[in-house]
mmCIF file of C-alpha atoms in Angstrom:
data_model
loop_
_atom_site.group_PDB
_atom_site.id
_atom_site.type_symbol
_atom_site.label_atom_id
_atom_site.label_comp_id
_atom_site.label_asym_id
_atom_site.label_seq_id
_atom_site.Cartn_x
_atom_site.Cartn_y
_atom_site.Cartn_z
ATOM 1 C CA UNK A 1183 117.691 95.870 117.136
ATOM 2 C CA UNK A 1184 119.407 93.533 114.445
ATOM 3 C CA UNK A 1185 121.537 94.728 111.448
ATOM 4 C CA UNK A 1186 120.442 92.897 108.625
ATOM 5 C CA UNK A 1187 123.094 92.348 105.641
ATOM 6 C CA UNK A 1188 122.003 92.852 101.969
ATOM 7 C CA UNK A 1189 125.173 91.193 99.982
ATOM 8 C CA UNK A 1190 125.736 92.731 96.604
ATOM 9 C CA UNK A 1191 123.190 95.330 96.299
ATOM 10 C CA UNK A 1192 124.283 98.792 96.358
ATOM 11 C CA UNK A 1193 122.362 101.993 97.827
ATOM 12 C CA UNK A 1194 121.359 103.402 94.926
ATOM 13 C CA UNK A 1195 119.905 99.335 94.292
ATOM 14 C CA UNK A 1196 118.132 99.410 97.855
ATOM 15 C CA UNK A 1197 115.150 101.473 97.411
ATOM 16 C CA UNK A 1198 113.611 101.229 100.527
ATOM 17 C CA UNK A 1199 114.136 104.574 103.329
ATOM 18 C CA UNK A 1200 113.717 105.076 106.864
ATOM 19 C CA UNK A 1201 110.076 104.079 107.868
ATOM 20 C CA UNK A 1202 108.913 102.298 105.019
ATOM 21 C CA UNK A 1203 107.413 98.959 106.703
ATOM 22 C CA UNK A 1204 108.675 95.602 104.618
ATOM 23 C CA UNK A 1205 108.202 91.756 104.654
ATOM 24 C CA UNK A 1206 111.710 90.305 104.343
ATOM 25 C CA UNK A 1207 113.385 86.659 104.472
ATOM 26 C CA UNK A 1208 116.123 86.335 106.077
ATOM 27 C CA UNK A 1209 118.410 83.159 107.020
ATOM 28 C CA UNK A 1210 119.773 83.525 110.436
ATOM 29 C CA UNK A 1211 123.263 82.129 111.929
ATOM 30 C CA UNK A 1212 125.515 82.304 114.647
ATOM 31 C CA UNK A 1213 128.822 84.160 113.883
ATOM 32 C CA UNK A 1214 131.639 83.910 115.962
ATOM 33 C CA UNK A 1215 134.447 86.214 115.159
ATOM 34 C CA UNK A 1216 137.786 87.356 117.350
ATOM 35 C CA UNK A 1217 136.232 85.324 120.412
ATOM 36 C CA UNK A 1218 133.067 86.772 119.906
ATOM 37 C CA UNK A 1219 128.974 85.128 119.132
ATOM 38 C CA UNK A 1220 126.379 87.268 117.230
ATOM 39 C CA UNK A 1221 123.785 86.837 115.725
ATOM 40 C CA UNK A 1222 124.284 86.818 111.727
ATOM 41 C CA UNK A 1223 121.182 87.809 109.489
ATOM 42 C CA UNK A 1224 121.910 87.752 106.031
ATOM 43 C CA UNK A 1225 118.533 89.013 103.683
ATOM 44 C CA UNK A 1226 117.497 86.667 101.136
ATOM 45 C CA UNK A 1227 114.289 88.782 99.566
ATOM 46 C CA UNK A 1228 112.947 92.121 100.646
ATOM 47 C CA UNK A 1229 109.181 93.492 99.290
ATOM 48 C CA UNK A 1230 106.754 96.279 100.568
ATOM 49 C CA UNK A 1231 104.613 95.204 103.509
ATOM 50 C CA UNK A 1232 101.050 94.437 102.117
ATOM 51 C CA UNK A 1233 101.791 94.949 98.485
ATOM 52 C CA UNK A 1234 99.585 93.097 96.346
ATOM 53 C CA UNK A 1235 101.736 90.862 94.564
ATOM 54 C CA UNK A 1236 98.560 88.948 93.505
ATOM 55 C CA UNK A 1237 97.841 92.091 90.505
ATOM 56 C CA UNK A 1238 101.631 92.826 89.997
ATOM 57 C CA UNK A 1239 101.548 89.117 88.882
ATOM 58 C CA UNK A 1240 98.578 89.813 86.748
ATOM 59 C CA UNK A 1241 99.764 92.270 85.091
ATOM 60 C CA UNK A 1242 103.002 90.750 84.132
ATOM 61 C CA UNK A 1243 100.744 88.198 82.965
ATOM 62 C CA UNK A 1244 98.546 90.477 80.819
ATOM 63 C CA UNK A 1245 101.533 92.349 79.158
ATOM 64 C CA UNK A 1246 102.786 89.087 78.158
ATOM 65 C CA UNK A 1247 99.893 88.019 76.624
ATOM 66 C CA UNK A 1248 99.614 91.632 74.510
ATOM 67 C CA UNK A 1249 103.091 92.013 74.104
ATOM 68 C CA UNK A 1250 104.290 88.542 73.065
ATOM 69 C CA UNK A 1251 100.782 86.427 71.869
ATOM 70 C CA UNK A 1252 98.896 89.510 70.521
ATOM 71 C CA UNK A 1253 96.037 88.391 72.941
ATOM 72 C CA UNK A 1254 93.019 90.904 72.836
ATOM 73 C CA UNK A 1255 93.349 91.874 76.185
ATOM 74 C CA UNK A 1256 91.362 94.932 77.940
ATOM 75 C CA UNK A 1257 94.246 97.810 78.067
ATOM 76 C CA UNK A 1258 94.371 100.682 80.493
ATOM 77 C CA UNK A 1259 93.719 104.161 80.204
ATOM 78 C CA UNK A 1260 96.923 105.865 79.912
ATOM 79 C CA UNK A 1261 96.667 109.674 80.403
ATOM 80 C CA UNK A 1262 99.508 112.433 79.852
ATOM 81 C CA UNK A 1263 99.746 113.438 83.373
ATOM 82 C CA UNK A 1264 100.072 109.286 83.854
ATOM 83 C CA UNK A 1265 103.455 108.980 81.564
ATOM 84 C CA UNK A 1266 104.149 112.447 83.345
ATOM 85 C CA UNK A 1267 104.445 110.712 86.858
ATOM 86 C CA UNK A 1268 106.564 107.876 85.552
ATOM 87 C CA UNK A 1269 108.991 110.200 83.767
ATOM 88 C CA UNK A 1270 109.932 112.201 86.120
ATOM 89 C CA UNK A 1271 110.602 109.935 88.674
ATOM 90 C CA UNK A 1272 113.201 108.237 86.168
ATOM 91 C CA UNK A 1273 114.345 111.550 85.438
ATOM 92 C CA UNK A 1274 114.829 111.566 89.185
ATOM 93 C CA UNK A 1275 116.544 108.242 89.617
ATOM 94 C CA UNK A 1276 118.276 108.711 86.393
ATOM 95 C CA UNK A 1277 119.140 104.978 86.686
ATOM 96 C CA UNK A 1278 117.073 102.157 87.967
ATOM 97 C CA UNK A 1279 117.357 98.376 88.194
ATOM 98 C CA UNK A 1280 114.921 96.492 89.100
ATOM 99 C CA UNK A 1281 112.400 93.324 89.247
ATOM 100 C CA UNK A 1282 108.674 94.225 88.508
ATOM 101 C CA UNK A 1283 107.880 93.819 92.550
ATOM 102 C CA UNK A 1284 110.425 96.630 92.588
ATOM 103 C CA UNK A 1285 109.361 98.570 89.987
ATOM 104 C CA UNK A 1286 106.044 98.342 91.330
ATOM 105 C CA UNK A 1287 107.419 100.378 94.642
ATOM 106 C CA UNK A 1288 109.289 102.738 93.366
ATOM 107 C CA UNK A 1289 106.464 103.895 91.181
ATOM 108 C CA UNK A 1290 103.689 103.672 93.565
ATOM 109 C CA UNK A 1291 101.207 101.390 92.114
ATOM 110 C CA UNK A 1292 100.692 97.845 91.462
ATOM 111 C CA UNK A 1293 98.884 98.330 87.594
ATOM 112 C CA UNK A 1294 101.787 96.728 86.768
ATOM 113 C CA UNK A 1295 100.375 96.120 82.718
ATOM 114 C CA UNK A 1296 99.906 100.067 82.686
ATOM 115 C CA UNK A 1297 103.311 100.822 84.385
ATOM 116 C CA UNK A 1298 105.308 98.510 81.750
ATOM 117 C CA UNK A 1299 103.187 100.226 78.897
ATOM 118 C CA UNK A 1300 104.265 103.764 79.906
ATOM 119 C CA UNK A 1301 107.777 102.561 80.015
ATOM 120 C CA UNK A 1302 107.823 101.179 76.576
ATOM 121 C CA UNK A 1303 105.904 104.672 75.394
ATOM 122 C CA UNK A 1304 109.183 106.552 76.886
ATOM 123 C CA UNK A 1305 111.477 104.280 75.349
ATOM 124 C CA UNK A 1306 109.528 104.192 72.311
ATOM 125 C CA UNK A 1307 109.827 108.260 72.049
ATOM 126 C CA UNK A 1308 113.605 107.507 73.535
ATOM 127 C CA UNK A 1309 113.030 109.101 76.518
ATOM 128 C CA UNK A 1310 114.988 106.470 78.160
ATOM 129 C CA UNK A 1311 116.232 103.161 77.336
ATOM 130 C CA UNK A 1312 114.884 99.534 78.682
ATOM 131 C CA UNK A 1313 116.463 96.946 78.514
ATOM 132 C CA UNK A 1314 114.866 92.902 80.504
ATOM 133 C CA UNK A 1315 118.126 90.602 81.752
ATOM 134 C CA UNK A 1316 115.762 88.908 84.437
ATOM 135 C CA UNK A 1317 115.514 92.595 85.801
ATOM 136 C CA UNK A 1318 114.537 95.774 83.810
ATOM 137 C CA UNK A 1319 117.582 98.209 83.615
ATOM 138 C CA UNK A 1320 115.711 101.187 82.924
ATOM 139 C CA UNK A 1321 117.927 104.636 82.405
ATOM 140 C CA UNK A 1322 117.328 108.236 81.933
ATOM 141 C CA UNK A 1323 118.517 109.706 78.611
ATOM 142 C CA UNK A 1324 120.234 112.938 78.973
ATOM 143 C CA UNK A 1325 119.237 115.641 76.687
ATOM 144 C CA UNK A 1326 116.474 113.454 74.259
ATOM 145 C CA UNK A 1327 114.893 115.003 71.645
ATOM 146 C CA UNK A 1328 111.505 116.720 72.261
ATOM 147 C CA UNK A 1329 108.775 114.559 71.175
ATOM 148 C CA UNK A 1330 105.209 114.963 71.536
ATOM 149 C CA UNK A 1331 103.096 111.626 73.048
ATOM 150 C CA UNK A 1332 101.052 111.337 70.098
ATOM 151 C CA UNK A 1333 104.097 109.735 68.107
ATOM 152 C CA UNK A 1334 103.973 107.016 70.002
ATOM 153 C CA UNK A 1335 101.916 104.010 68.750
ATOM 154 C CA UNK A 1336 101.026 102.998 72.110
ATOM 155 C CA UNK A 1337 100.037 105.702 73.473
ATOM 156 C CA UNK A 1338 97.512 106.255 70.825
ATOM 157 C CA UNK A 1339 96.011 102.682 71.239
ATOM 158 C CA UNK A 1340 95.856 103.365 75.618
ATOM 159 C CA UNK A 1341 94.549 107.157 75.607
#
């Protein structure tokens, strides 16, 4: 077995558990320390084992086109049971930062276009707040106001 370092991430930042199988880079070294050689792996990337990046890029691709260019692009089907899923996971998490790849994981799909749609329906009801730096910084809003899905202007145009 080899320990594998992940510099500045913390645990609620690693979202992988026990017997989830992952592609990683590493950069390996030799460390010596007090008289002593090991091995040094250091992580440089980490991503779900046979995750289709391929339609998370897509889709990234596709909201940016709708979001940003106003492109008439084919949208998903968004159901209730759909934002559902996605809410109460964040409810769960009550804080997540990620990169899409990640978000991807932690929600269990790679329709990336209709995962980034149902999070700006929840932050459009204020639900939660989401904010891009390079990484979406998505968090749970404690005690929101009740809101019905048909106020939302997006989920109108997806259902």
């Amino acid at each position: 077995s080899v320990a594998v370092m992940a510099f500045f991430t913390t645990p609620e930042e690693f979202i992988f558990k026990v017997g989830d199988t992952v592609d990683i880079a590493v950069t390996i070294d030799i460390n010596v320390f007090n008289g002593n050689t090991s091995l040094s792996v250091v992580l440089k990337d980490i991503r779900k084992a046979n995750f289709n990046q391929a339609d998370i890029i897509k889709g990234i691709r596709d909201y940016q086109n709708f979001k940003y260019f106003g492109e008439d692009i084919s949208l998903p089907k968004i159901t209730r049971e759909d934002v559902a899923k996605v809410y109460k996971k964040i409810r769960l998490l009550k804080s997540i930062y990620s990169d899409e790849t990640e978000l991807a994981f932690i929600f269990e799909t790679d329709e990336f276009l209709k995962l980034r749609l149902i999070l700006d329906i929840l932050n459009e009801l204020q639900f939660i707040t989401l904010n891009y730096d390079g990484k979406y910084k998505i968090e749970y809003i404690e005690n929101a106001k009740r809101r019905d899905l048909s106020e939302s202007k997006i989920f109108n145009l997806v259902q």
